[in-house]
CSV table of C-alpha atoms in Angstrom, one decimal:
chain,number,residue,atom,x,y,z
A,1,UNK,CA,142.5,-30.0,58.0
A,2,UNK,CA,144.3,-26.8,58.3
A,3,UNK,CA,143.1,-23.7,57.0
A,4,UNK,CA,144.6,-22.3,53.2
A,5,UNK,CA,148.2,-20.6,53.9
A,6,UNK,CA,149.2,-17.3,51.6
A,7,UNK,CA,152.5,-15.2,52.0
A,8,UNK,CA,152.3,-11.2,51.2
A,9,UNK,CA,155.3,-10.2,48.7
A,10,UNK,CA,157.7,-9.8,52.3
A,11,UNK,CA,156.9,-13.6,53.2
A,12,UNK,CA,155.2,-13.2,55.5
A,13,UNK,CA,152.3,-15.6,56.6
A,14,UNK,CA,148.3,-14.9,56.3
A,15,UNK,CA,145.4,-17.2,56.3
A,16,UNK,CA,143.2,-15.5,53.4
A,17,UNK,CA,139.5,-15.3,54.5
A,18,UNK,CA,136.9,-15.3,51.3
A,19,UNK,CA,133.9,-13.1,50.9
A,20,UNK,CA,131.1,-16.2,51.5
A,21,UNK,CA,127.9,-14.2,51.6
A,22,UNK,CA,126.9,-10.4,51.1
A,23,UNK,CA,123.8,-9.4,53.6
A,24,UNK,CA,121.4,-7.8,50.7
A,25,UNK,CA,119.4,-6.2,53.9
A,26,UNK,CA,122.2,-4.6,55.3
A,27,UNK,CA,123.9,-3.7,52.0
A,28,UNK,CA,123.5,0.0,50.9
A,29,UNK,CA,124.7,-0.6,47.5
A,30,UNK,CA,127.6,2.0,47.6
A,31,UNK,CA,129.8,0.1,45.5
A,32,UNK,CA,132.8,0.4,47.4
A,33,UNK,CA,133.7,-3.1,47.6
A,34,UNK,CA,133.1,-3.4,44.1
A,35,UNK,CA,135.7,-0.6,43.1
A,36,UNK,CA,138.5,-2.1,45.2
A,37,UNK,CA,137.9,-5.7,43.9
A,38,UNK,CA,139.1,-6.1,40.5
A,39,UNK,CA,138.3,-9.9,40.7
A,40,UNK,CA,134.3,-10.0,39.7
A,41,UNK,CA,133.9,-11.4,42.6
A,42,UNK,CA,130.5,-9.4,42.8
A,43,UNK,CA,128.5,-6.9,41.0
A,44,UNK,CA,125.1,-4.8,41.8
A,45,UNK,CA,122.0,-6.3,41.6
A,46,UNK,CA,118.2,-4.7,42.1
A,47,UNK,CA,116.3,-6.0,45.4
A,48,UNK,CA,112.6,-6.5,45.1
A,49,UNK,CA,110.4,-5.6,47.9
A,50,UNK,CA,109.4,-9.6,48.3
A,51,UNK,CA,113.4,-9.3,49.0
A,52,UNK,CA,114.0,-11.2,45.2
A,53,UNK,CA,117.8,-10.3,44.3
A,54,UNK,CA,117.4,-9.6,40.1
A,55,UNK,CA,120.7,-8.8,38.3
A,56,UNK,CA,120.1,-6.4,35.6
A,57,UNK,CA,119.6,-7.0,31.9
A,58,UNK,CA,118.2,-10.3,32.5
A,59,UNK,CA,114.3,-11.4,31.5
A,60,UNK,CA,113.8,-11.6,35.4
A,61,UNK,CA,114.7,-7.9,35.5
A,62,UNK,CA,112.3,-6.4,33.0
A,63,UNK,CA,109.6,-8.4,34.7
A,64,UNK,CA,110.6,-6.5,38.3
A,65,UNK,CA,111.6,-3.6,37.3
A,66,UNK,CA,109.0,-1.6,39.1
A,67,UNK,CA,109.1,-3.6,41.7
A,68,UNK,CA,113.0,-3.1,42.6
A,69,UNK,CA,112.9,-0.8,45.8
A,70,UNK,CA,117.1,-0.5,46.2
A,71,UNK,CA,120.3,-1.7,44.7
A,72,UNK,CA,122.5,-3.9,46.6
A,73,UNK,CA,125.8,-6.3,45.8
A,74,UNK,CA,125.8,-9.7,45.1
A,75,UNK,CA,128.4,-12.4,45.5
A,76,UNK,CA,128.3,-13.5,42.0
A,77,UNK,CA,131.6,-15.4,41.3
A,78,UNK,CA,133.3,-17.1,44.5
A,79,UNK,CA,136.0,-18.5,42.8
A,80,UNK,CA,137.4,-15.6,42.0
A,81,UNK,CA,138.0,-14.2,45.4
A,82,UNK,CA,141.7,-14.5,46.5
A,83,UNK,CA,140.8,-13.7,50.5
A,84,UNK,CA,142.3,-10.5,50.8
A,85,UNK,CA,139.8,-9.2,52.7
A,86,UNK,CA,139.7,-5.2,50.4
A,87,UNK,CA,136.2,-5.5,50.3
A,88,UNK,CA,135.0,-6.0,54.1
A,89,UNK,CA,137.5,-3.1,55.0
A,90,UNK,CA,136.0,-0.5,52.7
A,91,UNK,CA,132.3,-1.5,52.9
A,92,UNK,CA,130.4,0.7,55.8
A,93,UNK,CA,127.7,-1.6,56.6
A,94,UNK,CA,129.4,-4.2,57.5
A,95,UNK,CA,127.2,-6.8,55.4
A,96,UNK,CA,129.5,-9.0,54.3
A,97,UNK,CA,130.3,-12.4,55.6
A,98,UNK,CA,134.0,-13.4,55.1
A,99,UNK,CA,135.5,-17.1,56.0
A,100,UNK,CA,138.8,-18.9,56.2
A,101,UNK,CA,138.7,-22.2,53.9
A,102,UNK,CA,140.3,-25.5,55.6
């Protein structure tokens, strides 16, 4: 199977590659790929130090609260990325995981 085909406004060709998984140990929680994505394709999320990912305002949360020793970004809605790749070119840790689909 060949991999997903998309054309820029000029025509020309790309093969988008989509954000597949975000490296909470590597993440630094800076936001910037959150800031250029306007997709919610992720959003910031607490990490416990048992290395439990909690998003924020949940039950789960409140429970961990204490125990949250940084913020990172989570991939919380893959369908909504498009593959333009924004997010691993502004992100300085390089903790993202991006893919072609076929």
């Amino acid at each position: 199977m060949m991999p997903t085909v998309a054309y820029t406004r000029g025509g020309a060709e790309y093969t988008p590659v989509y954000l597949m998984k975000i490296d909470e140990q590597k993440c630094i929680g800076c936001g910037r790929c959150f800031k250029v994505c306007g997709r919610d394709v992720m959003s910031l999320h607490g990490l416990t130090e048992d290395g439990q990912v909690v998003a924020p305002g949940t039950d789960e949360w409140d429970e961990v609260e204490d125990e949250i020793v940084k913020k990172v970004m989570a991939l919380t809605g893959a369908e909504n990325c498009i593959g333009c790749g924004a997010c691993a070119r502004v992100c300085p840790s390089e903790c993202q995981t991006h893919a072609a689909l076929s």
